[in-house]
PDB file of C-alpha atoms in Angstrom:
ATOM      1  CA  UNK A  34      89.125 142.238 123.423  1.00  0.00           C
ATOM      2  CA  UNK A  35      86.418 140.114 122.020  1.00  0.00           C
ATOM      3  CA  UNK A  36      83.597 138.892 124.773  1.00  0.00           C
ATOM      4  CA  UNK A  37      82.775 135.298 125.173  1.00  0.00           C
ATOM      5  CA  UNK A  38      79.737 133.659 126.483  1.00  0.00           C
ATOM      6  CA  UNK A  39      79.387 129.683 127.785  1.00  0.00           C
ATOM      7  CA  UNK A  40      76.617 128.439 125.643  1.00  0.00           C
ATOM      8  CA  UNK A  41      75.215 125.328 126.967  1.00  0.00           C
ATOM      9  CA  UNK A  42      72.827 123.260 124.978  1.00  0.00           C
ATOM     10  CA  UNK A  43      70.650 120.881 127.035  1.00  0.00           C
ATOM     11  CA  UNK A  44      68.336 118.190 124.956  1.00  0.00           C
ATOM     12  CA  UNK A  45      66.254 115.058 126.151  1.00  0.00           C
ATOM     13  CA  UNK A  46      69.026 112.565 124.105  1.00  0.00           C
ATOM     14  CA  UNK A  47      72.258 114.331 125.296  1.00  0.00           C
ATOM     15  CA  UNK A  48      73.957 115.482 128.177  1.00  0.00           C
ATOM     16  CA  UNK A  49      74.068 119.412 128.704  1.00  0.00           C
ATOM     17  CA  UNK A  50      76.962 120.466 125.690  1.00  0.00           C
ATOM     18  CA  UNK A  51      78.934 123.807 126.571  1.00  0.00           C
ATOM     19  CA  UNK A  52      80.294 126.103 123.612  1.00  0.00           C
ATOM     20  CA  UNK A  53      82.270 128.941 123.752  1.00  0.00           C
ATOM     21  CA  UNK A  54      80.736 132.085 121.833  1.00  0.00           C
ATOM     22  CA  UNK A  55      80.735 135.810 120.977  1.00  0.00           C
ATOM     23  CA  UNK A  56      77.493 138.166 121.109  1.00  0.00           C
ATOM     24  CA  UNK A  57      78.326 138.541 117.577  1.00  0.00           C
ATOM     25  CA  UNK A  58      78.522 134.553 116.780  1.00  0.00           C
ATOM     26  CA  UNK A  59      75.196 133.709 114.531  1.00  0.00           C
ATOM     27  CA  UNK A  60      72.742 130.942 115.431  1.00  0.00           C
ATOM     28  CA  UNK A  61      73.758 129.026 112.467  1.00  0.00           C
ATOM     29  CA  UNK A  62      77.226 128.453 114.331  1.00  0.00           C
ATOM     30  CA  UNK A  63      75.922 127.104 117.749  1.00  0.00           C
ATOM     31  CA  UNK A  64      74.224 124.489 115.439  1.00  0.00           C
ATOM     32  CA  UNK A  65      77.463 123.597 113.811  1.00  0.00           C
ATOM     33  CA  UNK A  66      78.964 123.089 117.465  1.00  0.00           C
ATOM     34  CA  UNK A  67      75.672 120.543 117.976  1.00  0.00           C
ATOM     35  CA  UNK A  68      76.523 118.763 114.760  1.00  0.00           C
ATOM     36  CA  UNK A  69      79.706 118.147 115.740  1.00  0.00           C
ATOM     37  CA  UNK A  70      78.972 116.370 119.318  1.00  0.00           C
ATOM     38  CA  UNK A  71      75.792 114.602 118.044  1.00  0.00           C
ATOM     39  CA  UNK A  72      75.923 114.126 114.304  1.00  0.00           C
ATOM     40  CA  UNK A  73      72.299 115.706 114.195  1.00  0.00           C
ATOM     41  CA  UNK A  74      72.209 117.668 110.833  1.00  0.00           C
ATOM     42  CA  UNK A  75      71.462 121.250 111.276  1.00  0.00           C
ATOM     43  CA  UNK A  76      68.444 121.710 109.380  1.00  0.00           C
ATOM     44  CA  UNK A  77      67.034 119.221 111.562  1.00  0.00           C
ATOM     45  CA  UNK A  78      67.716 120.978 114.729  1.00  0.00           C
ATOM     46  CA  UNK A  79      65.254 123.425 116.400  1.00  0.00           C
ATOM     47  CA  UNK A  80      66.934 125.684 119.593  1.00  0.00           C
ATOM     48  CA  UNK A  81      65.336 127.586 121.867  1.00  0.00           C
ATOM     49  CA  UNK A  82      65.760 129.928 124.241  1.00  0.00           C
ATOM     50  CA  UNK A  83      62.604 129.971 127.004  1.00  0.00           C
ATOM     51  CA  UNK A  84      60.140 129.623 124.870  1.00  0.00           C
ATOM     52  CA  UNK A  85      61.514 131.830 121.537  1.00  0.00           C
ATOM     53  CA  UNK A  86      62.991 129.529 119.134  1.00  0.00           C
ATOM     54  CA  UNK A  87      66.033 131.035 117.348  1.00  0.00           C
ATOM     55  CA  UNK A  88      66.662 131.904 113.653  1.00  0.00           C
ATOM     56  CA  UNK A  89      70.335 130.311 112.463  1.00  0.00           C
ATOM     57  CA  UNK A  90      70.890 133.268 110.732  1.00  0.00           C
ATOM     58  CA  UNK A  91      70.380 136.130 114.052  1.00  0.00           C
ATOM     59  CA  UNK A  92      73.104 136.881 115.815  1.00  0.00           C
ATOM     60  CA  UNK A  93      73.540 135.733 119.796  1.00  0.00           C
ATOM     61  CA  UNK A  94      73.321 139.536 120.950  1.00  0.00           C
ATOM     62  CA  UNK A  95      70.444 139.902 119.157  1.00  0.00           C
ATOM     63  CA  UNK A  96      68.211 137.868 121.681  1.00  0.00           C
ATOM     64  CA  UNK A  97      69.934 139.668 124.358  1.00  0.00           C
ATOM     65  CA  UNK A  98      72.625 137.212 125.022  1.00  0.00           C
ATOM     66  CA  UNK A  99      75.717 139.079 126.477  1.00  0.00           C
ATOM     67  CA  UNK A 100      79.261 138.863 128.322  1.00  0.00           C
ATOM     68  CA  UNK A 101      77.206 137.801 131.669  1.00  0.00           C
ATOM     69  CA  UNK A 102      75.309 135.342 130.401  1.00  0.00           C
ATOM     70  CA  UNK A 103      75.138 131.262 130.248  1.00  0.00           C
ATOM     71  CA  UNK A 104      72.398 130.510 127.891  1.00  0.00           C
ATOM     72  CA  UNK A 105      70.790 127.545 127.791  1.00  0.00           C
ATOM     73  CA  UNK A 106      69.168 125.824 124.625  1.00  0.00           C
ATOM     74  CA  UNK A 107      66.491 123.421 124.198  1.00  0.00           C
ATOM     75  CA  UNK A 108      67.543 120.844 121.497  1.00  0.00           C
ATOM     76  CA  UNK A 109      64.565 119.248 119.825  1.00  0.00           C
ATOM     77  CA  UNK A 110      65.497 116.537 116.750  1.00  0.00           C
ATOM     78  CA  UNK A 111      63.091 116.902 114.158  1.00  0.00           C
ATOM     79  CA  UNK A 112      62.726 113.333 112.747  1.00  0.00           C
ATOM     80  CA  UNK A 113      62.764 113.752 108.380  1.00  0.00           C
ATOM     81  CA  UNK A 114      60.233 111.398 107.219  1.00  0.00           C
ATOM     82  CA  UNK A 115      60.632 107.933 106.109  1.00  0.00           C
ATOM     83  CA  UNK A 116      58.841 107.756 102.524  1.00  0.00           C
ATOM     84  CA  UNK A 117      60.084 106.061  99.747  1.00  0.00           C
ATOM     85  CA  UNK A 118      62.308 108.063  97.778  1.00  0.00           C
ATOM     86  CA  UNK A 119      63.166 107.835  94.693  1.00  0.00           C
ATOM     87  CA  UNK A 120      66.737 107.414  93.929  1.00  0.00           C
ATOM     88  CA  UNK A 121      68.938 106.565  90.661  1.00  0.00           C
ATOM     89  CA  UNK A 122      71.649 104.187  90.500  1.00  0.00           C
ATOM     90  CA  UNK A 123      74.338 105.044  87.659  1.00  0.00           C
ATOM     91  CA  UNK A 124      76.968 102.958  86.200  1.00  0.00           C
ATOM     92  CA  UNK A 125      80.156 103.190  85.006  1.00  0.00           C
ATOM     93  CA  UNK A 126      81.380 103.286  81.505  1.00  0.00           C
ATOM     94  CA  UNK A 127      80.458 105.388  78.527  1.00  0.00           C
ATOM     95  CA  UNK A 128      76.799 104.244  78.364  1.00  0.00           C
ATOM     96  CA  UNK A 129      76.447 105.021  82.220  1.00  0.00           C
ATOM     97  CA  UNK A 130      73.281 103.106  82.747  1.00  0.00           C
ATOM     98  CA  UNK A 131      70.713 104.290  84.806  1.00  0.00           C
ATOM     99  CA  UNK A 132      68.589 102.480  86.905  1.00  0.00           C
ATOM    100  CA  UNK A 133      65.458 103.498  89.489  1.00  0.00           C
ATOM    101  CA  UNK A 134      65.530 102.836  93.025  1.00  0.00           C
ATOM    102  CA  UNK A 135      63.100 103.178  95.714  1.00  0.00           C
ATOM    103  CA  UNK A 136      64.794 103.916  98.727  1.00  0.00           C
ATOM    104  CA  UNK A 137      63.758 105.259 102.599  1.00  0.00           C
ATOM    105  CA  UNK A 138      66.017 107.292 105.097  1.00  0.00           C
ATOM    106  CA  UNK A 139      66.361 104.369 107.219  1.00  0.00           C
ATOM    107  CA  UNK A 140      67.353 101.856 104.749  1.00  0.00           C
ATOM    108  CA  UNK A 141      70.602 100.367 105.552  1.00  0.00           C
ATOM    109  CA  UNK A 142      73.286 100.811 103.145  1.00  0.00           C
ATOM    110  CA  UNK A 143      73.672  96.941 103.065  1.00  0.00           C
ATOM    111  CA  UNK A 144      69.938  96.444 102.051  1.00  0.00           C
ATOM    112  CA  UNK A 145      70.650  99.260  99.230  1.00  0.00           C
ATOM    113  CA  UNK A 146      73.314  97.153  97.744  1.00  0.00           C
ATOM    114  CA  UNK A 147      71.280  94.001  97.720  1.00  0.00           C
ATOM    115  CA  UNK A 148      68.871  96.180  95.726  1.00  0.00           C
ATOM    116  CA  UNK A 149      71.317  97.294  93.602  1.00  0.00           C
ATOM    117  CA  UNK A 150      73.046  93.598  93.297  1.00  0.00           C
ATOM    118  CA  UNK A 151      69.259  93.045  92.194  1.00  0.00           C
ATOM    119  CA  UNK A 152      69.240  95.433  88.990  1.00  0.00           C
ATOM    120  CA  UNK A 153      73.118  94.779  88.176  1.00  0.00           C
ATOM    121  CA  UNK A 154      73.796  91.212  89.767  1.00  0.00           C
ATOM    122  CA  UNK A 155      76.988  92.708  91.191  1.00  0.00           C
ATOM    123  CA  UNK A 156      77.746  91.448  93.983  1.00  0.00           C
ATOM    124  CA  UNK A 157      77.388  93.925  97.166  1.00  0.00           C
ATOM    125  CA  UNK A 158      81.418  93.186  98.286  1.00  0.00           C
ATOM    126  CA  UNK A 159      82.327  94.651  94.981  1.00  0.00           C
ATOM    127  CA  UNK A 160      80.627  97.484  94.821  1.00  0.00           C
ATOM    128  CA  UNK A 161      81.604 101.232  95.788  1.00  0.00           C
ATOM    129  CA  UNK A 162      78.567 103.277  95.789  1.00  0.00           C
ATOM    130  CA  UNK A 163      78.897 107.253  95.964  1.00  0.00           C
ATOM    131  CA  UNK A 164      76.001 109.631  97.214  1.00  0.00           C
ATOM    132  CA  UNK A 165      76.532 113.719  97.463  1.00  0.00           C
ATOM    133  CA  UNK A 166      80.680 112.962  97.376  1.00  0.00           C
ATOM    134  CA  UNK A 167      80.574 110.700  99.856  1.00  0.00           C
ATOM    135  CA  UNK A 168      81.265 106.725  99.957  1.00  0.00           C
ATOM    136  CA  UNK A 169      78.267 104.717 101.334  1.00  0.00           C
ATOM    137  CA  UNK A 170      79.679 102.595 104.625  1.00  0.00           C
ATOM    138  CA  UNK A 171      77.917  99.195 105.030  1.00  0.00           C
ATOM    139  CA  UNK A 172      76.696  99.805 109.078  1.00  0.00           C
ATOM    140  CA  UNK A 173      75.036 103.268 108.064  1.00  0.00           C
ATOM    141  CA  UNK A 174      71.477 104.479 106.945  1.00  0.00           C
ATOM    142  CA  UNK A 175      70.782 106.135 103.916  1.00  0.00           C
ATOM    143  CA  UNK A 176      69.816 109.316 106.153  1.00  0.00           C
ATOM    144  CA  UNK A 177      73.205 109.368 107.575  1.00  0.00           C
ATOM    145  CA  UNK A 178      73.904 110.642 103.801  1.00  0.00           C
ATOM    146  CA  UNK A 179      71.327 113.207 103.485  1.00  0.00           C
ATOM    147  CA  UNK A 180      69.732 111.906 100.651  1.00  0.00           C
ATOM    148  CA  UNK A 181      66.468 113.412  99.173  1.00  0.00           C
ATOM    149  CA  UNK A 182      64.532 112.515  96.228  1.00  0.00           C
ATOM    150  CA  UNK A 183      65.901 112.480  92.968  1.00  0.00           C
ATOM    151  CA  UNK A 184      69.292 112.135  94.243  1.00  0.00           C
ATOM    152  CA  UNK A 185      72.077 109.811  91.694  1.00  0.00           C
ATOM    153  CA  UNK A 186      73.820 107.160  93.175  1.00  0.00           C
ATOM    154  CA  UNK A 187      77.113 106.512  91.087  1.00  0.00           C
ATOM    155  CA  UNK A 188      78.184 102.828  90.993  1.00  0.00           C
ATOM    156  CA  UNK A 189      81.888 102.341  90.520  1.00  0.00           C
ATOM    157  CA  UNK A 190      84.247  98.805  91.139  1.00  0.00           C
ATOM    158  CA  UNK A 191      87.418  98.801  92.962  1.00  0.00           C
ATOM    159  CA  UNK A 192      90.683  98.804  91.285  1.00  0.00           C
ATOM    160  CA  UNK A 193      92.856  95.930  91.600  1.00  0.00           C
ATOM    161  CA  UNK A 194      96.381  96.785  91.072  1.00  0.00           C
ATOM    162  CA  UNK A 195      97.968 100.289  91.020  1.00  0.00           C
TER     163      UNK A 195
END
């Protein structure tokens, strides 16, 4: 039978998390359970246990952690930075316009479409702008999307009818 462990996470922002693991489970997976109760990506998570900081892709039992232990992580959030990134915009249709945008992490999704209602005069209400798959949600920040330099954001209209 397969041995679990109580992994608790503890962090300044949160209140203590508890995961159940194997020895076997990787690093990388205890993150996932993180993402999951605090929306924090993973790549901007650093645990630690004591002092050692953990590699996502060792396993639990490799830092010792067996069927008699309750670990307990140190959470740190790793702020990205906030420069201007350059984005581009794309249109629909056959031509597929492209236009530049300068863009930070913590712009809103609402001030995004204002700039993009500047280089298309659409109007923000009938827009649908799409980033890595996903839909951009007026109330969010553009870091909510994970977006890094260089990344296209495709412009599309909503469909009335059928």
């Amino acid at each position: 039978m397969a041995t679990v462990v109580d992994v608790t996470v503890h962090s300044e922002q949160w209140r203590p998390m508890t995961f159940p693991a194997h020895p076997e489970d990787r690093v990388n997976k205890i993150k996932e359970h993180v993402r999951s109760k605090t929306r924090v990506p993973v790549q901007d998570q650093v645990l630690q246990l004591g002092s050692k900081t953990l590699k996502p892709q060792r396993t639990l039992s490799s830092y010792g952690i067996d069927k008699e232990a309750t670990i307990h992580l140190t959470l740190k959030v790793v702020k990205p930075s906030d420069e201007e990134l350059p984005l581009v915009l794309v249109e629909p249709g056959d031509e597929g316009q492209r236009h530049e945008l300068q863009v930070r992490r913590s712009s809103s999704v609402t001030q995004v479409k204002e700039m993009i209602k500047m280089k298309t005069a659409i109007s923000p209400k009938k827009q649908i702008v799409n980033c890595n798959g996903k839909k951009l949600e007026d109330g969010k920040i553009m870091g909510d999307y994970g977006i890094k330099k260089g990344h296209l954001l495709f412009l599309t209209y909503p469909c009335i009818g059928g």
